[in-house]
Amino acid sequence: DTEVTQTPKHLVMGMTNKKSLKCEQHMGHRAMYWYKQKAKKPPELMFVYSYEKLSINESVPSRFSPECPNSSLLNLHLHALQPEDSALYLCASSQIGTFAYNEQFFGPGTRLTVL
Amino acid sequence: QQQVKQSPQSLIVQKGGISIINCAYENTAFDYFPWYQQFPGKGPALLIAIRPDVSEKKEGRFTISFNKSAKQFSLHIMDSQPGDSATYFCAASTRRGSTLGRLYFGRGTQLTVWP
C-alpha cells in the first residue's frame, strides 16, 4: 500500500474559524511532511516530522499548528487564517535517515479556501 | 536561491512526439533526483527517480538522463500521449546533514500534448 490519504478534500472556512486537516499513511514511514502549494507553483515545505518529533518548521506563522499523534497520523490545526492562506495543502511521507533516499509519497491534498 | 533550475516553463508537443524537460543543480551533495507528475487538483505523484551512480534510468516511456559532471538531469517522455498532459516537477535531495528530509523542487513544466 503506497497511499497517503488526506481529509477533507475541500475546506472553506472563515477567518475566525478553527479547523483541522488530517493525513494518514500505513507504509511504515517515519517522516511526514506538510506542504502548501499555490497554483502553478511547486510545493512549498511547511513542516517535517521525523520519528514523531518536529524536525523542520519553515518559519510558518503560528496560525498553522502541526501535530503528529503517532507514526501514521499527521494533523494540521488551522486558526485565524488569512485569505492568502488559500491553497492546496499536501501531506507526504517517506523513510528518513542517512540510510534512506528521500522517496516522498504525496497525498491528494486538501483544497483550502479562506473567506 | 533556487537550488534546482528547471526549463522550459511550458512545453507543447504533438501526440507521438518526444517531450524533454531539463533540470540543473549546483549542490554536489544531492544524491537523489526524483521527477513528479501532477494533474490539476491532485497531489504530485512520484514518476521516476535516479541516483548519481547511473547515467540513465528507463521506466516504460519515461527516461531520466543524468550528467553528473554537468550537474544536469532531464526527463524524456517518448511517444507522448494526451494523457501525459500535466505539470512535471524535478527535485533533488541529500541524505546529509541538516537538509535531511528536504526536497528541493524545480519551478515546474506544464506539458500539453496535442492529439
PDB file of C-alpha atoms in Angstrom:
ATOM      1  CA  ASP A   1       0.000   0.000   0.000  1.00  0.00           C
ATOM      2  CA  THR A   2       1.707   3.191  -1.195  1.00  0.00           C
ATOM      3  CA  GLU A   3      -1.151   5.501  -0.348  1.00  0.00           C
ATOM      4  CA  VAL A   4      -1.268   8.665   1.683  1.00  0.00           C
ATOM      5  CA  THR A   5      -4.815   9.752   2.497  1.00  0.00           C
ATOM      6  CA  GLN A   6      -5.968  13.248   3.385  1.00  0.00           C
ATOM      7  CA  THR A   7      -9.245  14.589   4.710  1.00  0.00           C
ATOM      8  CA  PRO A   8     -11.171  16.637   3.932  1.00  0.00           C
ATOM      9  CA  LYS A   9     -10.773  17.020   0.159  1.00  0.00           C
ATOM     10  CA  HIS A  10     -12.148  20.555   0.256  1.00  0.00           C
ATOM     11  CA  LEU A  11     -12.487  23.028   3.100  1.00  0.00           C
ATOM     12  CA  VAL A  12     -14.000  26.504   3.171  1.00  0.00           C
ATOM     13  CA  MET A  13     -13.505  28.490   6.344  1.00  0.00           C
ATOM     14  CA  GLY A  14     -13.887  31.983   7.648  1.00  0.00           C
ATOM     15  CA  MET A  15     -11.032  33.934   9.151  1.00  0.00           C
ATOM     16  CA  THR A  16     -12.256  33.304  12.702  1.00  0.00           C
ATOM     17  CA  ASN A  17     -12.836  29.566  12.347  1.00  0.00           C
ATOM     18  CA  LYS A  18     -10.764  26.725  13.765  1.00  0.00           C
ATOM     19  CA  LYS A  19     -10.404  23.638  11.605  1.00  0.00           C
ATOM     20  CA  SER A  20      -8.024  20.699  11.195  1.00  0.00           C
ATOM     21  CA  LEU A  21      -6.566  18.839   8.256  1.00  0.00           C
ATOM     22  CA  LYS A  22      -5.789  15.157   8.650  1.00  0.00           C
ATOM     23  CA  CYS A  23      -3.284  12.862   6.964  1.00  0.00           C
ATOM     24  CA  GLU A  24      -2.677   9.133   7.323  1.00  0.00           C
ATOM     25  CA  GLN A  25      -0.169   6.644   5.920  1.00  0.00           C
ATOM     26  CA  HIS A  26       0.368   2.939   6.533  1.00  0.00           C
ATOM     27  CA  MET A  27       3.673   2.446   4.741  1.00  0.00           C
ATOM     28  CA  GLY A  28       5.710   2.367   7.937  1.00  0.00           C
ATOM     29  CA  HIS A  29       7.338   5.675   7.039  1.00  0.00           C
ATOM     30  CA  ARG A  30       8.873   7.582   9.922  1.00  0.00           C
ATOM     31  CA  ALA A  31       8.899  11.018   8.279  1.00  0.00           C
ATOM     32  CA  MET A  32       5.787  13.023   7.467  1.00  0.00           C
ATOM     33  CA  TYR A  33       5.532  16.397   5.806  1.00  0.00           C
ATOM     34  CA  TRP A  34       3.139  19.288   5.304  1.00  0.00           C
ATOM     35  CA  TYR A  35       3.419  21.345   2.139  1.00  0.00           C
ATOM     36  CA  LYS A  36       1.495  24.334   0.822  1.00  0.00           C
ATOM     37  CA  GLN A  37       1.024  24.675  -2.914  1.00  0.00           C
ATOM     38  CA  LYS A  38      -0.243  27.708  -4.787  1.00  0.00           C
ATOM     39  CA  ALA A  39      -1.449  27.476  -8.365  1.00  0.00           C
ATOM     40  CA  LYS A  40       1.292  26.891 -10.936  1.00  0.00           C
ATOM     41  CA  LYS A  41       3.990  26.737  -8.224  1.00  0.00           C
ATOM     42  CA  PRO A  42       5.966  23.855  -6.735  1.00  0.00           C
ATOM     43  CA  PRO A  43       5.042  22.538  -3.288  1.00  0.00           C
ATOM     44  CA  GLU A  44       6.467  24.686  -0.518  1.00  0.00           C
ATOM     45  CA  LEU A  45       7.666  22.860   2.594  1.00  0.00           C
ATOM     46  CA  MET A  46       5.996  23.880   5.868  1.00  0.00           C
ATOM     47  CA  PHE A  47       6.823  21.217   8.467  1.00  0.00           C
ATOM     48  CA  VAL A  48       8.697  17.937   8.763  1.00  0.00           C
ATOM     49  CA  TYR A  49       8.125  15.343  11.468  1.00  0.00           C
ATOM     50  CA  SER A  50      10.824  12.753  11.943  1.00  0.00           C
ATOM     51  CA  TYR A  51      10.048   9.873  14.330  1.00  0.00           C
ATOM     52  CA  GLU A  52       7.008  11.833  15.560  1.00  0.00           C
ATOM     53  CA  LYS A  53       9.134  14.829  16.515  1.00  0.00           C
ATOM     54  CA  LEU A  54       9.018  18.167  14.733  1.00  0.00           C
ATOM     55  CA  SER A  55      12.367  18.466  12.971  1.00  0.00           C
ATOM     56  CA  ILE A  56      11.762  21.293  10.500  1.00  0.00           C
ATOM     57  CA  ASN A  57       9.499  24.337  10.778  1.00  0.00           C
ATOM     58  CA  GLU A  58       9.998  26.617   7.802  1.00  0.00           C
ATOM     59  CA  SER A  59       9.124  29.766   9.784  1.00  0.00           C
ATOM     60  CA  VAL A  60       5.443  29.073   9.318  1.00  0.00           C
ATOM     61  CA  PRO A  61       3.039  31.524  11.053  1.00  0.00           C
ATOM     62  CA  SER A  62       1.635  30.267  14.342  1.00  0.00           C
ATOM     63  CA  ARG A  63      -1.887  30.193  12.923  1.00  0.00           C
ATOM     64  CA  PHE A  64      -0.755  26.839  11.490  1.00  0.00           C
ATOM     65  CA  SER A  65      -0.120  24.269  14.211  1.00  0.00           C
ATOM     66  CA  PRO A  66       1.069  20.757  13.300  1.00  0.00           C
ATOM     67  CA  GLU A  67       0.594  17.671  15.402  1.00  0.00           C
ATOM     68  CA  CYS A  68       1.833  14.117  14.996  1.00  0.00           C
ATOM     69  CA  PRO A  69      -0.184  11.857  17.357  1.00  0.00           C
ATOM     70  CA  ASN A  70       1.592   8.688  16.166  1.00  0.00           C
ATOM     71  CA  SER A  71       3.770   7.416  13.356  1.00  0.00           C
ATOM     72  CA  SER A  72       0.818   7.012  10.959  1.00  0.00           C
ATOM     73  CA  LEU A  73      -1.085  10.232  11.573  1.00  0.00           C
ATOM     74  CA  LEU A  74      -0.377  13.886  10.952  1.00  0.00           C
ATOM     75  CA  ASN A  75      -2.695  16.807  11.649  1.00  0.00           C
ATOM     76  CA  LEU A  76      -2.559  20.467  10.760  1.00  0.00           C
ATOM     77  CA  HIS A  77      -4.626  22.716  13.006  1.00  0.00           C
ATOM     78  CA  LEU A  78      -5.773  25.981  11.469  1.00  0.00           C
ATOM     79  CA  HIS A  79      -6.876  29.087  13.328  1.00  0.00           C
ATOM     80  CA  ALA A  80      -7.435  32.711  12.327  1.00  0.00           C
ATOM     81  CA  LEU A  81      -6.278  32.166   8.775  1.00  0.00           C
ATOM     82  CA  GLN A  82      -5.992  34.879   6.153  1.00  0.00           C
ATOM     83  CA  PRO A  83      -7.392  34.795   2.594  1.00  0.00           C
ATOM     84  CA  GLU A  84      -3.821  34.495   1.261  1.00  0.00           C
ATOM     85  CA  ASP A  85      -3.590  31.130   3.058  1.00  0.00           C
ATOM     86  CA  SER A  86      -5.979  29.682   0.481  1.00  0.00           C
ATOM     87  CA  ALA A  87      -4.050  26.934  -1.294  1.00  0.00           C
ATOM     88  CA  LEU A  88      -3.723  23.183  -1.800  1.00  0.00           C
ATOM     89  CA  TYR A  89      -2.290  21.624   1.370  1.00  0.00           C
ATOM     90  CA  LEU A  90      -0.351  18.465   0.736  1.00  0.00           C
ATOM     91  CA  CYS A  91       0.806  15.784   3.108  1.00  0.00           C
ATOM     92  CA  ALA A  92       3.678  13.450   2.232  1.00  0.00           C
ATOM     93  CA  SER A  93       5.579  10.649   3.885  1.00  0.00           C
ATOM     94  CA  SER A  94       8.912   8.913   3.400  1.00  0.00           C
ATOM     95  CA  GLN A  95      11.558   6.854   5.046  1.00  0.00           C
ATOM     96  CA  ILE A  96      14.167   9.056   6.685  1.00  0.00           C
ATOM     97  CA  GLY A  97      17.726   8.713   7.819  1.00  0.00           C
ATOM     98  CA  THR A  98      21.139   8.558   6.250  1.00  0.00           C
ATOM     99  CA  PHE A  99      20.311   5.064   5.002  1.00  0.00           C
ATOM    100  CA  ALA A 100      17.207   6.111   3.085  1.00  0.00           C
ATOM    101  CA  TYR A 101      16.762   8.118  -0.089  1.00  0.00           C
ATOM    102  CA  ASN A 102      14.096  10.780   0.175  1.00  0.00           C
ATOM    103  CA  GLU A 103      11.365   8.997  -1.765  1.00  0.00           C
ATOM    104  CA  GLN A 104       8.336  11.042  -0.759  1.00  0.00           C
ATOM    105  CA  PHE A 105       4.798   9.927  -1.453  1.00  0.00           C
ATOM    106  CA  PHE A 106       2.175  12.636  -1.575  1.00  0.00           C
ATOM    107  CA  GLY A 107      -1.483  12.566  -0.674  1.00  0.00           C
ATOM    108  CA  PRO A 108      -4.197  14.054  -2.906  1.00  0.00           C
ATOM    109  CA  GLY A 109      -4.276  17.278  -0.909  1.00  0.00           C
ATOM    110  CA  THR A 110      -6.901  19.424   0.780  1.00  0.00           C
ATOM    111  CA  ARG A 111      -8.102  22.414  -1.220  1.00  0.00           C
ATOM    112  CA  LEU A 112      -8.493  25.181   1.377  1.00  0.00           C
ATOM    113  CA  THR A 113     -10.402  28.382   0.746  1.00  0.00           C
ATOM    114  CA  VAL A 114     -10.342  31.129   3.371  1.00  0.00           C
ATOM    115  CA  LEU A 115     -13.099  33.703   3.063  1.00  0.00           C
TER     116      LEU A 115
ATOM    117  CA  GLN B   1      18.113  30.858  -4.055  1.00  0.00           C
ATOM    118  CA  GLN B   2      16.710  28.324  -6.475  1.00  0.00           C
ATOM    119  CA  GLN B   3      18.571  25.079  -5.742  1.00  0.00           C
ATOM    120  CA  VAL B   4      17.172  23.302  -8.793  1.00  0.00           C
ATOM    121  CA  LYS B   5      16.564  25.155 -12.057  1.00  0.00           C
ATOM    122  CA  GLN B   6      14.004  23.694 -14.451  1.00  0.00           C
ATOM    123  CA  SER B   7      13.211  24.501 -18.069  1.00  0.00           C
ATOM    124  CA  PRO B   8      11.151  25.057 -20.073  1.00  0.00           C
ATOM    125  CA  GLN B   9       8.287  26.563 -18.092  1.00  0.00           C
ATOM    126  CA  SER B  10       5.797  25.229 -20.637  1.00  0.00           C
ATOM    127  CA  LEU B  11       6.023  22.710 -23.444  1.00  0.00           C
ATOM    128  CA  ILE B  12       3.660  21.823 -26.254  1.00  0.00           C
ATOM    129  CA  VAL B  13       4.244  18.544 -28.077  1.00  0.00           C
ATOM    130  CA  GLN B  14       2.288  16.647 -30.696  1.00  0.00           C
ATOM    131  CA  LYS B  15       0.978  13.206 -29.918  1.00  0.00           C
ATOM    132  CA  GLY B  16       3.671  10.638 -30.587  1.00  0.00           C
ATOM    133  CA  GLY B  17       6.493  13.138 -30.177  1.00  0.00           C
ATOM    134  CA  ILE B  18       9.247  13.291 -27.569  1.00  0.00           C
ATOM    135  CA  SER B  19       8.900  15.628 -24.602  1.00  0.00           C
ATOM    136  CA  ILE B  20      12.147  16.765 -22.967  1.00  0.00           C
ATOM    137  CA  ILE B  21      12.371  18.672 -19.689  1.00  0.00           C
ATOM    138  CA  ASN B  22      15.710  19.774 -18.269  1.00  0.00           C
ATOM    139  CA  CYS B  23      16.946  20.468 -14.758  1.00  0.00           C
ATOM    140  CA  ALA B  24      20.234  21.717 -13.356  1.00  0.00           C
ATOM    141  CA  TYR B  25      21.630  21.899  -9.838  1.00  0.00           C
ATOM    142  CA  GLU B  26      24.694  23.212  -8.028  1.00  0.00           C
ATOM    143  CA  ASN B  27      24.845  21.298  -4.761  1.00  0.00           C
ATOM    144  CA  THR B  28      27.133  18.287  -5.249  1.00  0.00           C
ATOM    145  CA  ALA B  29      25.754  16.747  -2.051  1.00  0.00           C
ATOM    146  CA  PHE B  30      22.491  15.940  -3.826  1.00  0.00           C
ATOM    147  CA  ASP B  31      22.223  12.167  -4.198  1.00  0.00           C
ATOM    148  CA  TYR B  32      18.623  11.566  -5.243  1.00  0.00           C
ATOM    149  CA  PHE B  33      16.751  13.112  -8.161  1.00  0.00           C
ATOM    150  CA  PRO B  34      13.025  12.339  -8.492  1.00  0.00           C
ATOM    151  CA  TRP B  35      10.511  13.546 -11.023  1.00  0.00           C
ATOM    152  CA  TYR B  36       6.907  14.174 -10.029  1.00  0.00           C
ATOM    153  CA  GLN B  37       3.845  14.351 -12.261  1.00  0.00           C
ATOM    154  CA  GLN B  38       0.898  16.429 -11.120  1.00  0.00           C
ATOM    155  CA  PHE B  39      -2.563  16.670 -12.643  1.00  0.00           C
ATOM    156  CA  PRO B  40      -4.790  19.664 -11.835  1.00  0.00           C
ATOM    157  CA  GLY B  41      -6.323  19.415  -8.360  1.00  0.00           C
ATOM    158  CA  LYS B  42      -4.286  16.316  -7.449  1.00  0.00           C
ATOM    159  CA  GLY B  43      -1.173  15.714  -5.389  1.00  0.00           C
ATOM    160  CA  PRO B  44       2.189  15.153  -7.094  1.00  0.00           C
ATOM    161  CA  ALA B  45       2.849  11.528  -7.977  1.00  0.00           C
ATOM    162  CA  LEU B  46       6.365  10.108  -7.973  1.00  0.00           C
ATOM    163  CA  LEU B  47       7.063   9.196 -11.592  1.00  0.00           C
ATOM    164  CA  ILE B  48      10.681   8.071 -11.751  1.00  0.00           C
ATOM    165  CA  ALA B  49      13.886   8.787  -9.834  1.00  0.00           C
ATOM    166  CA  ILE B  50      17.624   8.374 -10.310  1.00  0.00           C
ATOM    167  CA  ARG B  51      20.757   8.305  -8.180  1.00  0.00           C
ATOM    168  CA  PRO B  52      24.044   9.792  -9.417  1.00  0.00           C
ATOM    169  CA  ASP B  53      25.780   6.413  -9.737  1.00  0.00           C
ATOM    170  CA  VAL B  54      23.923   5.732 -13.017  1.00  0.00           C
ATOM    171  CA  SER B  55      23.638   7.859 -16.158  1.00  0.00           C
ATOM    172  CA  GLU B  56      20.232   6.721 -17.320  1.00  0.00           C
ATOM    173  CA  LYS B  57      17.100   5.088 -15.969  1.00  0.00           C
ATOM    174  CA  LYS B  58      14.174   3.969 -18.051  1.00  0.00           C
ATOM    175  CA  GLU B  59      10.656   3.024 -16.967  1.00  0.00           C
ATOM    176  CA  GLY B  60       8.308   2.415 -19.850  1.00  0.00           C
ATOM    177  CA  ARG B  61       8.073   5.582 -21.935  1.00  0.00           C
ATOM    178  CA  PHE B  62       9.845   7.680 -19.286  1.00  0.00           C
ATOM    179  CA  THR B  63      13.633   8.023 -19.172  1.00  0.00           C
ATOM    180  CA  ILE B  64      15.863  10.091 -16.919  1.00  0.00           C
ATOM    181  CA  SER B  65      19.273  11.055 -18.307  1.00  0.00           C
ATOM    182  CA  PHE B  66      21.813  12.147 -15.742  1.00  0.00           C
ATOM    183  CA  ASN B  67      25.066  14.040 -16.351  1.00  0.00           C
ATOM    184  CA  LYS B  68      26.989  14.226 -13.098  1.00  0.00           C
ATOM    185  CA  SER B  69      29.864  16.349 -14.393  1.00  0.00           C
ATOM    186  CA  ALA B  70      27.488  18.939 -15.868  1.00  0.00           C
ATOM    187  CA  LYS B  71      25.168  18.711 -12.845  1.00  0.00           C
ATOM    188  CA  GLN B  72      22.181  18.297 -15.115  1.00  0.00           C
ATOM    189  CA  PHE B  73      19.410  15.777 -15.493  1.00  0.00           C
ATOM    190  CA  SER B  74      16.494  15.529 -17.836  1.00  0.00           C
ATOM    191  CA  LEU B  75      13.212  13.704 -18.320  1.00  0.00           C
ATOM    192  CA  HIS B  76      12.375  12.271 -21.724  1.00  0.00           C
ATOM    193  CA  ILE B  77       8.826  11.156 -22.471  1.00  0.00           C
ATOM    194  CA  MET B  78       8.761   9.004 -25.582  1.00  0.00           C
ATOM    195  CA  ASP B  79       5.626   8.643 -27.724  1.00  0.00           C
ATOM    196  CA  SER B  80       3.932  11.434 -25.759  1.00  0.00           C
ATOM    197  CA  GLN B  81       0.181  10.996 -25.262  1.00  0.00           C
ATOM    198  CA  PRO B  82      -2.605  13.472 -24.430  1.00  0.00           C
ATOM    199  CA  GLY B  83      -2.906  11.706 -21.050  1.00  0.00           C
ATOM    200  CA  ASP B  84       0.656  12.855 -20.277  1.00  0.00           C
ATOM    201  CA  SER B  85      -0.559  16.462 -20.215  1.00  0.00           C
ATOM    202  CA  ALA B  86       0.295  17.568 -16.688  1.00  0.00           C
ATOM    203  CA  THR B  87       2.790  19.617 -14.713  1.00  0.00           C
ATOM    204  CA  TYR B  88       6.160  17.963 -14.150  1.00  0.00           C
ATOM    205  CA  PHE B  89       8.471  18.867 -11.292  1.00  0.00           C
ATOM    206  CA  CYS B  90      12.076  17.790 -10.962  1.00  0.00           C
ATOM    207  CA  ALA B  91      13.560  17.689  -7.488  1.00  0.00           C
ATOM    208  CA  ALA B  92      16.743  16.871  -5.613  1.00  0.00           C
ATOM    209  CA  SER B  93      17.664  15.878  -2.094  1.00  0.00           C
ATOM    210  CA  THR B  94      20.567  14.743   0.030  1.00  0.00           C
ATOM    211  CA  ARG B  95      20.827  12.398   2.985  1.00  0.00           C
ATOM    212  CA  ARG B  96      23.467  14.571   4.606  1.00  0.00           C
ATOM    213  CA  GLY B  97      23.252  16.980   7.487  1.00  0.00           C
ATOM    214  CA  SER B  98      20.593  19.483   8.381  1.00  0.00           C
ATOM    215  CA  THR B  99      18.894  19.304   4.988  1.00  0.00           C
ATOM    216  CA  LEU B 100      17.773  15.733   5.708  1.00  0.00           C
ATOM    217  CA  GLY B 101      14.148  15.441   4.657  1.00  0.00           C
ATOM    218  CA  ARG B 102      14.112  18.370   2.271  1.00  0.00           C
ATOM    219  CA  LEU B 103      13.136  18.032  -1.358  1.00  0.00           C
ATOM    220  CA  TYR B 104      14.276  20.948  -3.478  1.00  0.00           C
ATOM    221  CA  PHE B 105      11.820  21.382  -6.321  1.00  0.00           C
ATOM    222  CA  GLY B 106      12.244  22.976  -9.712  1.00  0.00           C
ATOM    223  CA  ARG B 107       9.619  25.536 -10.720  1.00  0.00           C
ATOM    224  CA  GLY B 108       7.701  23.034 -12.843  1.00  0.00           C
ATOM    225  CA  THR B 109       6.956  22.479 -16.531  1.00  0.00           C
ATOM    226  CA  GLN B 110       3.426  22.491 -17.861  1.00  0.00           C
ATOM    227  CA  LEU B 111       3.282  19.884 -20.624  1.00  0.00           C
ATOM    228  CA  THR B 112       0.474  19.888 -23.185  1.00  0.00           C
ATOM    229  CA  VAL B 113       0.285  17.041 -25.689  1.00  0.00           C
ATOM    230  CA  TRP B 114      -1.929  17.796 -28.684  1.00  0.00           C
ATOM    231  CA  PRO B 115      -3.878  14.891 -30.211  1.00  0.00           C
TER     232      PRO B 115
END
